[in-house]
Amino acid sequence: MEQYILSLATAHPYQVYAVIAFLALVEGPIISMICGALLSLGQLSFLPVYLTLMAGDAIGDAIWYYLGHRFGYNFVKRFGKYFGITEARIEKVKSGFHEHKNKILFASKVTNGLGLSAVVLFAAGLSKIPFDRFMAINILGQPIWSGMLIAIGYWLGNLYIQINNIMGRVGIVIIFIVIVIALTNYGKYILRKTEKSKQQQLRDQK
């Protein structure tokens, strides 16, 4: 498998990086860590992968911004449930934008919004934050975010190489899965917990 990936990357480098860019656009964190693991195995070159991942992820962010800017709440009502985007979450983000839009956008970029980046990006477009400001902040945070994910993947890839037994390698795969789940769901868990807490406080006040 490793030899196949290497030969493919050597014979068709542009196609391989085009696929990486597309996958980064769809699911940047996961593909970034996978590419980091492939770097540790010597299957890819760092700089092309790094630039490709950043470009794909940035394009994905711009698409979410455009959807918010162009379609707004109509998109939320029809498709929001499939992406974890609700009117309540949008309003919470928008309320923070009034005073801290730059900080929120930057923090969301370098933490994947704690699993809620789509909400933040969509809300930025819906709030009509200037696109040049949006992309400037995005570009500042993107190298940090992509670099961190590549480093995690590289570290896991090195562990995978060093461990020769099956159970050890299964453990590495499990660690990878746990990291992915944490990145994509922790923010949603915290938000649900906060919402339940507020609902309980309202019931107690009654």
mmCIF file with all atom_site columns, C-alpha atoms in Angstrom, residues 29 57 61 64 85 108-109 111-123 145 183 188:
data_model
loop_
_atom_site.group_PDB
_atom_site.id
_atom_site.type_symbol
_atom_site.label_atom_id
_atom_site.label_alt_id
_atom_site.label_comp_id
_atom_site.label_asym_id
_atom_site.label_entity_id
_atom_site.label_seq_id
_atom_site.pdbx_PDB_ins_code
_atom_site.Cartn_x
_atom_site.Cartn_y
_atom_site.Cartn_z
_atom_site.occupancy
_atom_site.B_iso_or_equiv
_atom_site.pdbx_formal_charge
_atom_site.auth_seq_id
_atom_site.auth_comp_id
_atom_site.auth_asym_id
_atom_site.auth_atom_id
_atom_site.pdbx_PDB_model_num
ATOM 1  C CA . PRO A 1 29  ? -8.621  18.207 10.197 1.00 0.00 ? 29  PRO A CA 1
ATOM 2  C CA . ASP A 1 57  ? -9.075  24.388 4.129  1.00 0.00 ? 57  ASP A CA 1
ATOM 3  C CA . ASP A 1 61  ? -13.989 28.293 4.963  1.00 0.00 ? 61  ASP A CA 1
ATOM 4  C CA . TRP A 1 64  ? -19.194 28.509 4.397  1.00 0.00 ? 64  TRP A CA 1
ATOM 5  C CA . ILE A 1 85  ? -26.031 24.903 12.359 1.00 0.00 ? 85  ILE A CA 1
ATOM 6  C CA . SER A 1 108 ? -12.188 29.461 15.691 1.00 0.00 ? 108 SER A CA 1
ATOM 7  C CA . LYS A 1 109 ? -9.535  29.028 13.001 1.00 0.00 ? 109 LYS A CA 1
ATOM 8  C CA . THR A 1 111 ? -9.165  25.420 17.302 1.00 0.00 ? 111 THR A CA 1
ATOM 9  C CA . ASN A 1 112 ? -11.596 24.338 14.561 1.00 0.00 ? 112 ASN A CA 1
ATOM 10 C CA . GLY A 1 113 ? -14.177 26.267 16.552 1.00 0.00 ? 113 GLY A CA 1
ATOM 11 C CA . LEU A 1 114 ? -14.007 23.421 19.078 1.00 0.00 ? 114 LEU A CA 1
ATOM 12 C CA . GLY A 1 115 ? -16.046 21.458 16.579 1.00 0.00 ? 115 GLY A CA 1
ATOM 13 C CA . LEU A 1 116 ? -18.293 24.407 15.713 1.00 0.00 ? 116 LEU A CA 1
ATOM 14 C CA . SER A 1 117 ? -16.258 26.109 12.992 1.00 0.00 ? 117 SER A CA 1
ATOM 15 C CA . ALA A 1 118 ? -19.042 25.794 10.410 1.00 0.00 ? 118 ALA A CA 1
ATOM 16 C CA . VAL A 1 119 ? -21.343 27.814 12.679 1.00 0.00 ? 119 VAL A CA 1
ATOM 17 C CA . VAL A 1 120 ? -18.747 30.564 13.144 1.00 0.00 ? 120 VAL A CA 1
ATOM 18 C CA . LEU A 1 121 ? -17.853 30.740 9.448  1.00 0.00 ? 121 LEU A CA 1
ATOM 19 C CA . PHE A 1 122 ? -21.497 30.752 8.393  1.00 0.00 ? 122 PHE A CA 1
ATOM 20 C CA . ALA A 1 123 ? -22.340 33.415 10.988 1.00 0.00 ? 123 ALA A CA 1
ATOM 21 C CA . TRP A 1 145 ? -4.002  25.113 12.581 1.00 0.00 ? 145 TRP A CA 1
ATOM 22 C CA . LEU A 1 183 ? -11.898 17.849 17.522 1.00 0.00 ? 183 LEU A CA 1
ATOM 23 C CA . LYS A 1 188 ? -20.937 20.687 20.457 1.00 0.00 ? 188 LYS A CA 1
#
